[in-house]
Structure formats: C-alpha cells, structure tokens
PDB file of C-alpha atoms in Angstrom:
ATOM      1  CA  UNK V 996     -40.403   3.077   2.342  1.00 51.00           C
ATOM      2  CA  UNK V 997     -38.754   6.106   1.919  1.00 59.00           C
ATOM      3  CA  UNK V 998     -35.881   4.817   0.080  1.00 58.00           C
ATOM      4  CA  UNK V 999     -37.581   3.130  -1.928  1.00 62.00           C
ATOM      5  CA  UNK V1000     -39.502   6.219  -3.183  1.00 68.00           C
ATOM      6  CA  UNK V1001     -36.173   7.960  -3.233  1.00 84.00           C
ATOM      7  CA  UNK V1002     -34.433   5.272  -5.520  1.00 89.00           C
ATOM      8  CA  UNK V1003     -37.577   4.994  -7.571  1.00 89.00           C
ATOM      9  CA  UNK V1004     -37.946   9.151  -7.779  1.00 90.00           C
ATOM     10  CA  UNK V1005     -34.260   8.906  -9.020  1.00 92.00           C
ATOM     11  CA  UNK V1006     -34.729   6.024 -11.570  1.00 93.00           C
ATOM     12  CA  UNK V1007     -37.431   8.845 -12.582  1.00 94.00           C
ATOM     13  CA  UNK V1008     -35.668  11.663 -13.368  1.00 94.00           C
ATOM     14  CA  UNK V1009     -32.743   9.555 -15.129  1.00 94.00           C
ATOM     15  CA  UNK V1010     -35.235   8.424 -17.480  1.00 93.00           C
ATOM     16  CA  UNK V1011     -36.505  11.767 -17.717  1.00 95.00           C
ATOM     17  CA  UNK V1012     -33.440  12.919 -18.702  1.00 94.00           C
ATOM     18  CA  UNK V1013     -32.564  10.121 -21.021  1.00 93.00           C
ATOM     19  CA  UNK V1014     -35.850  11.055 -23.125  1.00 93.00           C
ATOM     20  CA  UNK V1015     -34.773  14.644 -23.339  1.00 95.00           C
ATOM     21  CA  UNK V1016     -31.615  13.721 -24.784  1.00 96.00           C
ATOM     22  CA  UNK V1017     -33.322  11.456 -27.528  1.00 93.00           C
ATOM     23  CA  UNK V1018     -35.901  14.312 -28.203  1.00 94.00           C
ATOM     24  CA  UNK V1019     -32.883  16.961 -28.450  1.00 97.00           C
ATOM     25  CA  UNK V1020     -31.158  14.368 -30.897  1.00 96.00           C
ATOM     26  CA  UNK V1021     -33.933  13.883 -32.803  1.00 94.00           C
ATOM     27  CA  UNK V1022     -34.628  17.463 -33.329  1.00 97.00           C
ATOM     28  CA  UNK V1023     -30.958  17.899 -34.268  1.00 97.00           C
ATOM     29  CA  UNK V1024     -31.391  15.036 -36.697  1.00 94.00           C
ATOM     30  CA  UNK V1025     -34.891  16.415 -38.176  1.00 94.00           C
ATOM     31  CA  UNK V1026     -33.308  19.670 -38.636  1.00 96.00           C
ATOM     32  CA  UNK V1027     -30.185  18.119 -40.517  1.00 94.00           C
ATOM     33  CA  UNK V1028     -32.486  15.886 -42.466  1.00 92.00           C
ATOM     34  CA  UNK V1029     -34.241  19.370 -43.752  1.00 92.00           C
ATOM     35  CA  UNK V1030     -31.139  21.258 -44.435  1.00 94.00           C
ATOM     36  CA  UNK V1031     -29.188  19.093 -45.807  1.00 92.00           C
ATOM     37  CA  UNK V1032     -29.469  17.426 -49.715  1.00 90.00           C
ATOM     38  CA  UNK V1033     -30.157  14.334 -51.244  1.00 87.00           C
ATOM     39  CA  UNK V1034     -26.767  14.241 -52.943  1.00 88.00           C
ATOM     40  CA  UNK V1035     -24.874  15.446 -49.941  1.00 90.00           C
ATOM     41  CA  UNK V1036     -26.983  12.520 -48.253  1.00 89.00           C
ATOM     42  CA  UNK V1037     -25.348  10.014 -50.947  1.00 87.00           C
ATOM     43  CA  UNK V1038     -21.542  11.308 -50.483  1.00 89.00           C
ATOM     44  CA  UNK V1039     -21.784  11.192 -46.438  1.00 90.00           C
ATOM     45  CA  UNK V1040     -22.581   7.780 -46.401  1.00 89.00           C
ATOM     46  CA  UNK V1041     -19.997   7.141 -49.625  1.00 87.00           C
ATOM     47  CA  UNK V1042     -17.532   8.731 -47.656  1.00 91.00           C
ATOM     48  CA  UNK V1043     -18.515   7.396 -44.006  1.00 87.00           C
ATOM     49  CA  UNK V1044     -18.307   3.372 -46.026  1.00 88.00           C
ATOM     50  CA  UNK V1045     -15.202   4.125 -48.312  1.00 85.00           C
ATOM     51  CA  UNK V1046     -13.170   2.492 -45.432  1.00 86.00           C
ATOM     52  CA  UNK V1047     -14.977  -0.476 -44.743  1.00 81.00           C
ATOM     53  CA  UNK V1048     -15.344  -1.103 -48.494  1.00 82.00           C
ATOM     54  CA  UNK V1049     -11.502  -0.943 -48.530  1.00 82.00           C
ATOM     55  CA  UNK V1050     -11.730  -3.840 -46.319  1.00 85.00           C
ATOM     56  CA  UNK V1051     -14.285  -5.928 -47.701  1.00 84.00           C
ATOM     57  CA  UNK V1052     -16.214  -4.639 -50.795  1.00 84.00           C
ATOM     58  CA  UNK V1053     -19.309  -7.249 -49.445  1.00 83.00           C
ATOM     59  CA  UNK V1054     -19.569  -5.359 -45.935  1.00 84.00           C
ATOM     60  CA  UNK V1055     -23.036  -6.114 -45.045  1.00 86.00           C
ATOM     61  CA  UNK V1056     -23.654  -2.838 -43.130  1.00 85.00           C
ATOM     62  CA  UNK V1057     -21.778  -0.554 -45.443  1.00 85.00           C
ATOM     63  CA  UNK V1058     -23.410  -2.407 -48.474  1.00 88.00           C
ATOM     64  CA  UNK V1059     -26.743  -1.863 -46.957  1.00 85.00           C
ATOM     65  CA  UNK V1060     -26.197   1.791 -45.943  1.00 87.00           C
ATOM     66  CA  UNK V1061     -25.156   2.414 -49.580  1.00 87.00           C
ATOM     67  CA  UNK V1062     -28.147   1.010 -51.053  1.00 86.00           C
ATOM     68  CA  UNK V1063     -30.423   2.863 -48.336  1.00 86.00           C
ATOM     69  CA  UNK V1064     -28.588   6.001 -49.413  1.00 86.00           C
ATOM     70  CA  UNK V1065     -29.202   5.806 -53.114  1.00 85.00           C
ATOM     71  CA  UNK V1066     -33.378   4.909 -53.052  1.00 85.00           C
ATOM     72  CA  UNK V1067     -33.539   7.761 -50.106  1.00 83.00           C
ATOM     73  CA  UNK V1068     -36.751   9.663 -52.030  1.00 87.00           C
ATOM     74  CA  UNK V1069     -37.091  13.349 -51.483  1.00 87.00           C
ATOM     75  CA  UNK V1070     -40.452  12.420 -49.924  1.00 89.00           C
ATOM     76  CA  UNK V1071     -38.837  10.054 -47.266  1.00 86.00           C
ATOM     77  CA  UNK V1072     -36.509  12.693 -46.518  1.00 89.00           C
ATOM     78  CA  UNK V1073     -39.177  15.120 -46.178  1.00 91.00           C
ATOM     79  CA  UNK V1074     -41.311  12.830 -43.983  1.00 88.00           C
ATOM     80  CA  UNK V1075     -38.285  11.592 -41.855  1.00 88.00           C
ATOM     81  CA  UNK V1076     -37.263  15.079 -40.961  1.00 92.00           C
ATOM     82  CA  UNK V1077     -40.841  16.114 -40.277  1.00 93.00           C
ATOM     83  CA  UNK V1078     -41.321  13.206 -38.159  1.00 89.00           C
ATOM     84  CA  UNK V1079     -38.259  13.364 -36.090  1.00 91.00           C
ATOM     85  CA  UNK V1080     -38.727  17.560 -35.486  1.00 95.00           C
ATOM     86  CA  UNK V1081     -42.340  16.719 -34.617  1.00 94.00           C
ATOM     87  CA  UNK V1082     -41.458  13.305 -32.134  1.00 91.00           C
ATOM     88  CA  UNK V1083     -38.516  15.361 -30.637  1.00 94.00           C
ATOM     89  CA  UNK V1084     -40.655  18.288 -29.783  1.00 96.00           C
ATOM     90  CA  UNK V1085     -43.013  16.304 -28.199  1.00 95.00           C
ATOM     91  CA  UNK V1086     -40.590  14.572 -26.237  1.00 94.00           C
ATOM     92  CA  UNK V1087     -38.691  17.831 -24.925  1.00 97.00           C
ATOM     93  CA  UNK V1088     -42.001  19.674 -24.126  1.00 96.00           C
ATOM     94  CA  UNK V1089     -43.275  16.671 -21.972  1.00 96.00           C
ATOM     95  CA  UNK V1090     -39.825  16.488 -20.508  1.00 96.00           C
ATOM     96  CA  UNK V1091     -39.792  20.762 -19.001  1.00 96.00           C
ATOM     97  CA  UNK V1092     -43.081  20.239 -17.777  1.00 96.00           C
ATOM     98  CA  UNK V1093     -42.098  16.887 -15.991  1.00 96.00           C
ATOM     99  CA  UNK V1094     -39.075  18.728 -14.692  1.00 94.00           C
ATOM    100  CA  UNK V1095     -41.144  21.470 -13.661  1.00 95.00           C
ATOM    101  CA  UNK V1096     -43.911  19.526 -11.912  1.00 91.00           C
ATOM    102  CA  UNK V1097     -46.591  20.682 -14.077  1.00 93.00           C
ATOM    103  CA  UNK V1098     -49.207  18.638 -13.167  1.00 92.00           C
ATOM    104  CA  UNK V1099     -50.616  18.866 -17.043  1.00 93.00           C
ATOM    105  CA  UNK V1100     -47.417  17.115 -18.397  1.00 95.00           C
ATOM    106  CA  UNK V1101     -48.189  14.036 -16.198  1.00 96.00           C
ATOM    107  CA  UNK V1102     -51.338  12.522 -18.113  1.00 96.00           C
ATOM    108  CA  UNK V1103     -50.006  13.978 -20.985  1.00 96.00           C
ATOM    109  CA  UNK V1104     -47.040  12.001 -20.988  1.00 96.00           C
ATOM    110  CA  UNK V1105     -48.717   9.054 -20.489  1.00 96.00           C
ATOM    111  CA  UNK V1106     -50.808   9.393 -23.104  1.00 96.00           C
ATOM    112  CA  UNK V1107     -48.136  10.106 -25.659  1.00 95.00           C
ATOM    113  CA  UNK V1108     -45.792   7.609 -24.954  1.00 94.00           C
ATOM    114  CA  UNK V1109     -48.140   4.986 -24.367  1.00 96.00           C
ATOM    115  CA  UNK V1110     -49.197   6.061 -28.152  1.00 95.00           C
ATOM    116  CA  UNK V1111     -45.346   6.146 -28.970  1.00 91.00           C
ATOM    117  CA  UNK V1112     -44.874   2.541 -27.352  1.00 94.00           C
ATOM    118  CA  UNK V1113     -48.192   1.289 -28.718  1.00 96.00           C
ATOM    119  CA  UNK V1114     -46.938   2.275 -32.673  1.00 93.00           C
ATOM    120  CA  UNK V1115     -43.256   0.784 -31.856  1.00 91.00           C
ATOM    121  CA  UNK V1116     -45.041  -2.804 -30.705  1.00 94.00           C
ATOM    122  CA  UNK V1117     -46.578  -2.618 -34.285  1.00 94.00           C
ATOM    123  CA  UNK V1118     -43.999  -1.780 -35.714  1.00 90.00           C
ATOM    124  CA  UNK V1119     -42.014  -4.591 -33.791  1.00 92.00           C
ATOM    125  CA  UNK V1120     -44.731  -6.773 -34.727  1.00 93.00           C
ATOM    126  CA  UNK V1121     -44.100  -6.846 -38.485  1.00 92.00           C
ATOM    127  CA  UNK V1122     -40.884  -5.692 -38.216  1.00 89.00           C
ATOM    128  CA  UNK V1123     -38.174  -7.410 -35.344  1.00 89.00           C
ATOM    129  CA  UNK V1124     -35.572  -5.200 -34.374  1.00 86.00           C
ATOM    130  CA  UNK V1125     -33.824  -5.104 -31.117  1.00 88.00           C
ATOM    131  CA  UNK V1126     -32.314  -1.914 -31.080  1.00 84.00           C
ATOM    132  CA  UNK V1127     -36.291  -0.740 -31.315  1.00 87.00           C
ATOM    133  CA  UNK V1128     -37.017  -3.740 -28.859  1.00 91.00           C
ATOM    134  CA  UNK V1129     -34.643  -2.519 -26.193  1.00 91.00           C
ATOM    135  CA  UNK V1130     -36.369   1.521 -26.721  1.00 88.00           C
ATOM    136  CA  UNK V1131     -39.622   0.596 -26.522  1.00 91.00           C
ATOM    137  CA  UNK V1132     -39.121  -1.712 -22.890  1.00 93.00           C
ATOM    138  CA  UNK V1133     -37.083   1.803 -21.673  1.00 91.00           C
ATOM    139  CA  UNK V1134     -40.219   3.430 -22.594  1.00 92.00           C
ATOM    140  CA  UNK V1135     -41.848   1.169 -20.600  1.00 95.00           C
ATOM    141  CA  UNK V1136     -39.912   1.292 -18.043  1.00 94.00           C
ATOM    142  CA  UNK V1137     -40.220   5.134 -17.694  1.00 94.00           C
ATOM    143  CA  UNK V1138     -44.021   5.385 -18.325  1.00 95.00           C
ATOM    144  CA  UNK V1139     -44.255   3.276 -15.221  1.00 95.00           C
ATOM    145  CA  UNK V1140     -41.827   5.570 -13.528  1.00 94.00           C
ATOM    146  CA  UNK V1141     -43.815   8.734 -14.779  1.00 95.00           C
ATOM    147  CA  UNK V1142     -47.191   6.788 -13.513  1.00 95.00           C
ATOM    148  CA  UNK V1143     -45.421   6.615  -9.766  1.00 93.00           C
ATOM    149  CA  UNK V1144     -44.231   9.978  -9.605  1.00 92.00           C
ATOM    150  CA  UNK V1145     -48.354  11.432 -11.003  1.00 93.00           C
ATOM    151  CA  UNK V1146     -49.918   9.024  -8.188  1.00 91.00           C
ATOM    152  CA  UNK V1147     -47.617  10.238  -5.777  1.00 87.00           C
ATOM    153  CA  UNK V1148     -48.030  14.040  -6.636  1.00 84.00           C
ATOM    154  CA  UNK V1149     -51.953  13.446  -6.453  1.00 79.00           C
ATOM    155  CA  UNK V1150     -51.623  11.704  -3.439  1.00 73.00           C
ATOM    156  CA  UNK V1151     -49.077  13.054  -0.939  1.00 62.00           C
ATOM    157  CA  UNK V1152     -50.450  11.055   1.957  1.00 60.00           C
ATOM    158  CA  UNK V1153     -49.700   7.535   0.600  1.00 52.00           C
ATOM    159  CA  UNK V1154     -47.234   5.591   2.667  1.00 50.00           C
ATOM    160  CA  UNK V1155     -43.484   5.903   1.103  1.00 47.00           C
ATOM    161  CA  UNK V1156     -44.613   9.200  -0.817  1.00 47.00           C
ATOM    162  CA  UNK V1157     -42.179  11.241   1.027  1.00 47.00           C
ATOM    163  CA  UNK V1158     -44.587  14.197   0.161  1.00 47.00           C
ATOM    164  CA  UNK V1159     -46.348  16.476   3.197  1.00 41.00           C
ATOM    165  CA  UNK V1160     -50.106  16.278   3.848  1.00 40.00           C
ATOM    166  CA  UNK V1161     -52.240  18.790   2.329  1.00 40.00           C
ATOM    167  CA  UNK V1162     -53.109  21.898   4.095  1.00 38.00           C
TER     168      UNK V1162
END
C-alpha cells in the first residue's frame, strides 16, 4: 500500500506543478494582453502568418488567426487579460498553499476547480474542442489527486496513508 500512496502522492505534486505553470503562463499572458495594443496585437499575428501566407495564401490557421486578430475589440482584450490575471492568480495561490500543506488550500481547491471544470464542460458542451477536452480530464485527473492527498492529511491512520498516528 505504501507504494501505491507514494506513486499516487507523486502523480500529485506533478499535477500540482503542472497547474502552477499554467497559472504563471496565464498571468504572463494577462499581463501582456494589458500592456500591449490593439494594433501591435494586429502586426504580431501579421508578422507571426507572413510565412505561412507565403506558402499558401488559404492557410486555414493563419487565415483564421488573421481574421481573429482584426475583430479583437478593446473590450475582449480587456476582459481576456482580466480573466487570465484573475484565473492565473487563483491557480498559483491554491498551488503555495498545496505545496505548503495548508490545510485551507485543500477544500479550496476543490471547490475552484471543480467550478473551473464545471464552466469548461459547458463550454465543451456548446463548443467541442479537444485541446479544452484534454485540460479539463487533467483537471480531473488532479482534483481527484488533490481529493487523496486532503483525505489522507485528515486521516493519517488510513491503511496506505504513509502518515503517523496522531498524538
């Protein structure tokens, strides 16, 4: 039992880590999305496409981008950057108190990404994507991971815990 807890307590902290990284990349990306302008916006993706429209001026992704880039409202900037800052926080605070063993960030974590995996199955729902398919069953995957590692903290005697007995 005890290494199962051990490969299970690792799994843990990998996906720990892994949603740190996507809240530090989101913040990075929030704060970008703040500083940086609408036109600039427009010429990064000209000049990230200019190659791929050398090669076929019907790319589907670079055509898309393009598009995407030119009906990108002050307003959607605004929100996305405010959204990302905000989701990224979230994620990095939950993370240093998981990492810390603060027994707070446990339910807390729970709560929030059940809430973040709840809005991505909507989203899903009248949207498909995989990319957001394959996040949302990692988020999955780790709230079940952060719901071992609370009822093993809260419990130290269960079997395979590999915590001590109370005093």
């Amino acid at each position: 039992m005890k290494h199962t807890h051990s490969l299970t307590h690792r799994a843990f902290l990998v996906g720990i880590f892994l949603k740190g990284i996507d809240g530090c990349i989101e913040l990075i990306g929030g704060a970008m999305l703040l500083l940086t302008s609408r036109t600039a916006i427009v010429h990064m993706v000209a000049w990230v496409t200019r190659e791929e429209f050398a090669e076929d001026r019907h790319d589907f992704i670079a055509t898309h981008a393009v598009h995407w880039a030119q009906h990108f409202s002050a307003s959607t900037q605004h929100f996305a950057a405010i959204y990302l800052l905000g989701h990224g926080a979230i994620k990095v605070a939950l993370v240093a108190g998981l990492l810390r063993d603060l027994r707070w960030s446990y339910p807390v974590a729970l709560i929030v990404l059940t809430a973040f995996i709840a809005y991505q199955g909507f989203r899903l729902y009248h949207r498909p994507s995989w990319p957001l398919g394959l996040l949302t069953a990692i988020d999955v995957v780790v709230v079940c991971l952060i719901w071992r590692e609370w009822r093993l903290r809260k419990n130290p005697r269960e079997p395979g815990s590999g915590g001590r007995a109370g005093p």
